[in-house]
Amino acid sequence: MTPCACGRIELDGQDVSRAGLTAVAVSPGLPYARALLLASLDYAHRTGGCAGQAAGIHELVDAPRPADEPEELTALLERLRLVHAAGTECKAVVDAFA
């Protein structure tokens, strides 16, 4: 995991994606995928403000669900979508992780 000049966090040289989160959730586990997701959104906000964070959220929640995505990750991404869609202040997306 490394920050990218593009304002995103990369995992193995690629932007964090839903497929990448799924791979992390499958192994080493969901806590790692949650941490990666939170770090990605935090970094997107720090580098691109609310617009950068919103773009990252949309890319993740609008991406097709991988067949092996754990239900817990699907539920987390759905909560994140709902919190964002409700117009929650962008710094408060952490609410989705509660």
mmCIF file with all atom_site columns, C-alpha atoms in Angstrom:
data_model
loop_
_atom_site.group_PDB
_atom_site.id
_atom_site.type_symbol
_atom_site.label_atom_id
_atom_site.label_alt_id
_atom_site.label_comp_id
_atom_site.label_asym_id
_atom_site.label_entity_id
_atom_site.label_seq_id
_atom_site.pdbx_PDB_ins_code
_atom_site.Cartn_x
_atom_site.Cartn_y
_atom_site.Cartn_z
_atom_site.occupancy
_atom_site.B_iso_or_equiv
_atom_site.pdbx_formal_charge
_atom_site.auth_seq_id
_atom_site.auth_comp_id
_atom_site.auth_asym_id
_atom_site.auth_atom_id
_atom_site.pdbx_PDB_model_num
ATOM 1  C CA . MET A 1 1  ? 0.000   0.000   0.000   1.00 0.00 ? 1  MET A CA 1
ATOM 2  C CA . THR A 1 2  ? 1.464   3.341   -1.037  1.00 0.00 ? 2  THR A CA 1
ATOM 3  C CA . PRO A 1 3  ? 0.220   6.874   -1.648  1.00 0.00 ? 3  PRO A CA 1
ATOM 4  C CA . CYS A 1 4  ? 0.120   7.982   -5.273  1.00 0.00 ? 4  CYS A CA 1
ATOM 5  C CA . ALA A 1 5  ? 0.678   11.481  -6.655  1.00 0.00 ? 5  ALA A CA 1
ATOM 6  C CA . CYS A 1 6  ? -2.769  11.067  -8.223  1.00 0.00 ? 6  CYS A CA 1
ATOM 7  C CA . GLY A 1 7  ? -4.377  11.547  -4.803  1.00 0.00 ? 7  GLY A CA 1
ATOM 8  C CA . ARG A 1 8  ? -5.172  7.886   -4.269  1.00 0.00 ? 8  ARG A CA 1
ATOM 9  C CA . ILE A 1 9  ? -3.697  5.019   -2.355  1.00 0.00 ? 9  ILE A CA 1
ATOM 10 C CA . GLU A 1 10 ? -2.331  2.217   -4.475  1.00 0.00 ? 10 GLU A CA 1
ATOM 11 C CA . LEU A 1 11 ? -2.292  -1.466  -3.668  1.00 0.00 ? 11 LEU A CA 1
ATOM 12 C CA . ASP A 1 12 ? 0.274   -3.441  -5.640  1.00 0.00 ? 12 ASP A CA 1
ATOM 13 C CA . GLY A 1 13 ? 0.720   -0.537  -8.059  1.00 0.00 ? 13 GLY A CA 1
ATOM 14 C CA . GLN A 1 14 ? -2.987  -0.012  -8.821  1.00 0.00 ? 14 GLN A CA 1
ATOM 15 C CA . ASP A 1 15 ? -5.660  2.270   -7.363  1.00 0.00 ? 15 ASP A CA 1
ATOM 16 C CA . VAL A 1 16 ? -7.622  0.581   -4.615  1.00 0.00 ? 16 VAL A CA 1
ATOM 17 C CA . SER A 1 17 ? -10.656 -0.956  -6.316  1.00 0.00 ? 17 SER A CA 1
ATOM 18 C CA . ARG A 1 18 ? -13.611 -3.049  -5.249  1.00 0.00 ? 18 ARG A CA 1
ATOM 19 C CA . ALA A 1 19 ? -11.869 -6.128  -6.639  1.00 0.00 ? 19 ALA A CA 1
ATOM 20 C CA . GLY A 1 20 ? -8.727  -5.221  -4.691  1.00 0.00 ? 20 GLY A CA 1
ATOM 21 C CA . LEU A 1 21 ? -10.717 -4.744  -1.490  1.00 0.00 ? 21 LEU A CA 1
ATOM 22 C CA . THR A 1 22 ? -12.366 -8.110  -2.078  1.00 0.00 ? 22 THR A CA 1
ATOM 23 C CA . ALA A 1 23 ? -8.997  -9.805  -2.507  1.00 0.00 ? 23 ALA A CA 1
ATOM 24 C CA . VAL A 1 24 ? -7.788  -8.278  0.772   1.00 0.00 ? 24 VAL A CA 1
ATOM 25 C CA . ALA A 1 25 ? -11.051 -9.213  2.534   1.00 0.00 ? 25 ALA A CA 1
ATOM 26 C CA . VAL A 1 26 ? -10.715 -12.824 1.414   1.00 0.00 ? 26 VAL A CA 1
ATOM 27 C CA . SER A 1 27 ? -7.098  -12.991 2.593   1.00 0.00 ? 27 SER A CA 1
ATOM 28 C CA . PRO A 1 28 ? -5.706  -11.641 4.926   1.00 0.00 ? 28 PRO A CA 1
ATOM 29 C CA . GLY A 1 29 ? -9.218  -10.733 6.132   1.00 0.00 ? 29 GLY A CA 1
ATOM 30 C CA . LEU A 1 30 ? -12.045 -8.225  6.461   1.00 0.00 ? 30 LEU A CA 1
ATOM 31 C CA . PRO A 1 31 ? -10.367 -6.057  9.149   1.00 0.00 ? 31 PRO A CA 1
ATOM 32 C CA . TYR A 1 32 ? -7.553  -5.364  6.692   1.00 0.00 ? 32 TYR A CA 1
ATOM 33 C CA . ALA A 1 33 ? -9.998  -4.505  3.899   1.00 0.00 ? 33 ALA A CA 1
ATOM 34 C CA . ARG A 1 34 ? -11.863 -2.127  6.229   1.00 0.00 ? 34 ARG A CA 1
ATOM 35 C CA . ALA A 1 35 ? -8.604  -0.421  7.202   1.00 0.00 ? 35 ALA A CA 1
ATOM 36 C CA . LEU A 1 36 ? -7.541  -0.143  3.553   1.00 0.00 ? 36 LEU A CA 1
ATOM 37 C CA . LEU A 1 37 ? -10.907 1.336   2.587   1.00 0.00 ? 37 LEU A CA 1
ATOM 38 C CA . LEU A 1 38 ? -10.832 3.862   5.417   1.00 0.00 ? 38 LEU A CA 1
ATOM 39 C CA . ALA A 1 39 ? -7.229  4.833   4.625   1.00 0.00 ? 39 ALA A CA 1
ATOM 40 C CA . SER A 1 40 ? -8.109  5.221   0.942   1.00 0.00 ? 40 SER A CA 1
ATOM 41 C CA . LEU A 1 41 ? -11.056 7.493   1.646   1.00 0.00 ? 41 LEU A CA 1
ATOM 42 C CA . ASP A 1 42 ? -9.107  9.518   4.198   1.00 0.00 ? 42 ASP A CA 1
ATOM 43 C CA . TYR A 1 43 ? -6.221  10.004  1.782   1.00 0.00 ? 43 TYR A CA 1
ATOM 44 C CA . ALA A 1 44 ? -8.598  10.940  -1.061  1.00 0.00 ? 44 ALA A CA 1
ATOM 45 C CA . HIS A 1 45 ? -10.141 13.575  1.219   1.00 0.00 ? 45 HIS A CA 1
ATOM 46 C CA . ARG A 1 46 ? -6.770  14.928  2.332   1.00 0.00 ? 46 ARG A CA 1
ATOM 47 C CA . THR A 1 47 ? -5.494  15.266  -1.225  1.00 0.00 ? 47 THR A CA 1
ATOM 48 C CA . GLY A 1 48 ? -8.671  16.083  -3.172  1.00 0.00 ? 48 GLY A CA 1
ATOM 49 C CA . GLY A 1 49 ? -11.097 17.405  -0.599  1.00 0.00 ? 49 GLY A CA 1
ATOM 50 C CA . CYS A 1 50 ? -14.714 16.358  -0.574  1.00 0.00 ? 50 CYS A CA 1
ATOM 51 C CA . ALA A 1 51 ? -14.802 16.050  -4.369  1.00 0.00 ? 51 ALA A CA 1
ATOM 52 C CA . GLY A 1 52 ? -11.867 13.630  -4.361  1.00 0.00 ? 52 GLY A CA 1
ATOM 53 C CA . GLN A 1 53 ? -13.437 11.555  -1.627  1.00 0.00 ? 53 GLN A CA 1
ATOM 54 C CA . ALA A 1 54 ? -16.807 11.511  -3.389  1.00 0.00 ? 54 ALA A CA 1
ATOM 55 C CA . ALA A 1 55 ? -15.166 10.318  -6.609  1.00 0.00 ? 55 ALA A CA 1
ATOM 56 C CA . GLY A 1 56 ? -13.466 7.493   -4.723  1.00 0.00 ? 56 GLY A CA 1
ATOM 57 C CA . ILE A 1 57 ? -16.709 6.469   -3.046  1.00 0.00 ? 57 ILE A CA 1
ATOM 58 C CA . HIS A 1 58 ? -18.570 6.421   -6.358  1.00 0.00 ? 58 HIS A CA 1
ATOM 59 C CA . GLU A 1 59 ? -15.877 4.354   -8.037  1.00 0.00 ? 59 GLU A CA 1
ATOM 60 C CA . LEU A 1 60 ? -16.022 1.748   -5.283  1.00 0.00 ? 60 LEU A CA 1
ATOM 61 C CA . VAL A 1 61 ? -19.755 1.480   -4.660  1.00 0.00 ? 61 VAL A CA 1
ATOM 62 C CA . ASP A 1 62 ? -20.728 1.687   -8.341  1.00 0.00 ? 62 ASP A CA 1
ATOM 63 C CA . ALA A 1 63 ? -18.259 -0.993  -9.427  1.00 0.00 ? 63 ALA A CA 1
ATOM 64 C CA . PRO A 1 64 ? -19.635 -4.469  -10.105 1.00 0.00 ? 64 PRO A CA 1
ATOM 65 C CA . ARG A 1 65 ? -19.617 -6.747  -7.064  1.00 0.00 ? 65 ARG A CA 1
ATOM 66 C CA . PRO A 1 66 ? -17.011 -9.487  -7.444  1.00 0.00 ? 66 PRO A CA 1
ATOM 67 C CA . ALA A 1 67 ? -18.465 -12.979 -7.083  1.00 0.00 ? 67 ALA A CA 1
ATOM 68 C CA . ASP A 1 68 ? -16.235 -13.781 -4.109  1.00 0.00 ? 68 ASP A CA 1
ATOM 69 C CA . GLU A 1 69 ? -16.879 -10.511 -2.240  1.00 0.00 ? 69 GLU A CA 1
ATOM 70 C CA . PRO A 1 70 ? -17.730 -11.326 1.391   1.00 0.00 ? 70 PRO A CA 1
ATOM 71 C CA . GLU A 1 71 ? -21.204 -10.230 2.494   1.00 0.00 ? 71 GLU A CA 1
ATOM 72 C CA . GLU A 1 72 ? -19.659 -8.097  5.249   1.00 0.00 ? 72 GLU A CA 1
ATOM 73 C CA . LEU A 1 73 ? -17.728 -6.041  2.670   1.00 0.00 ? 73 LEU A CA 1
ATOM 74 C CA . THR A 1 74 ? -20.849 -5.713  0.509   1.00 0.00 ? 74 THR A CA 1
ATOM 75 C CA . ALA A 1 75 ? -22.769 -4.441  3.554   1.00 0.00 ? 75 ALA A CA 1
ATOM 76 C CA . LEU A 1 76 ? -20.012 -1.968  4.442   1.00 0.00 ? 76 LEU A CA 1
ATOM 77 C CA . LEU A 1 77 ? -19.932 -0.565  0.915   1.00 0.00 ? 77 LEU A CA 1
ATOM 78 C CA . GLU A 1 78 ? -23.724 -0.270  0.933   1.00 0.00 ? 78 GLU A CA 1
ATOM 79 C CA . ARG A 1 79 ? -23.625 1.625   4.260   1.00 0.00 ? 79 ARG A CA 1
ATOM 80 C CA . LEU A 1 80 ? -20.961 3.885   2.782   1.00 0.00 ? 80 LEU A CA 1
ATOM 81 C CA . ARG A 1 81 ? -23.155 4.516   -0.272  1.00 0.00 ? 81 ARG A CA 1
ATOM 82 C CA . LEU A 1 82 ? -26.156 5.346   1.907   1.00 0.00 ? 82 LEU A CA 1
ATOM 83 C CA . VAL A 1 83 ? -24.205 7.661   4.218   1.00 0.00 ? 83 VAL A CA 1
ATOM 84 C CA . HIS A 1 84 ? -22.771 9.482   1.217   1.00 0.00 ? 84 HIS A CA 1
ATOM 85 C CA . ALA A 1 85 ? -26.125 9.616   -0.610  1.00 0.00 ? 85 ALA A CA 1
ATOM 86 C CA . ALA A 1 86 ? -27.777 11.099  2.482   1.00 0.00 ? 86 ALA A CA 1
ATOM 87 C CA . GLY A 1 87 ? -25.614 14.166  2.039   1.00 0.00 ? 87 GLY A CA 1
ATOM 88 C CA . THR A 1 88 ? -23.545 13.461  5.119   1.00 0.00 ? 88 THR A CA 1
ATOM 89 C CA . GLU A 1 89 ? -20.642 15.873  5.502   1.00 0.00 ? 89 GLU A CA 1
ATOM 90 C CA . CYS A 1 90 ? -17.735 14.284  3.682   1.00 0.00 ? 90 CYS A CA 1
ATOM 91 C CA . LYS A 1 91 ? -15.527 14.140  6.785   1.00 0.00 ? 91 LYS A CA 1
ATOM 92 C CA . ALA A 1 92 ? -18.209 12.050  8.494   1.00 0.00 ? 92 ALA A CA 1
ATOM 93 C CA . VAL A 1 93 ? -18.105 9.010   6.189   1.00 0.00 ? 93 VAL A CA 1
ATOM 94 C CA . VAL A 1 94 ? -16.511 7.246   9.137   1.00 0.00 ? 94 VAL A CA 1
ATOM 95 C CA . ASP A 1 95 ? -20.128 6.760   10.287  1.00 0.00 ? 95 ASP A CA 1
ATOM 96 C CA . ALA A 1 96 ? -20.415 3.984   7.706   1.00 0.00 ? 96 ALA A CA 1
ATOM 97 C CA . PHE A 1 97 ? -17.714 2.057   9.548   1.00 0.00 ? 97 PHE A CA 1
ATOM 98 C CA . ALA A 1 98 ? -19.532 2.092   12.896  1.00 0.00 ? 98 ALA A CA 1
#
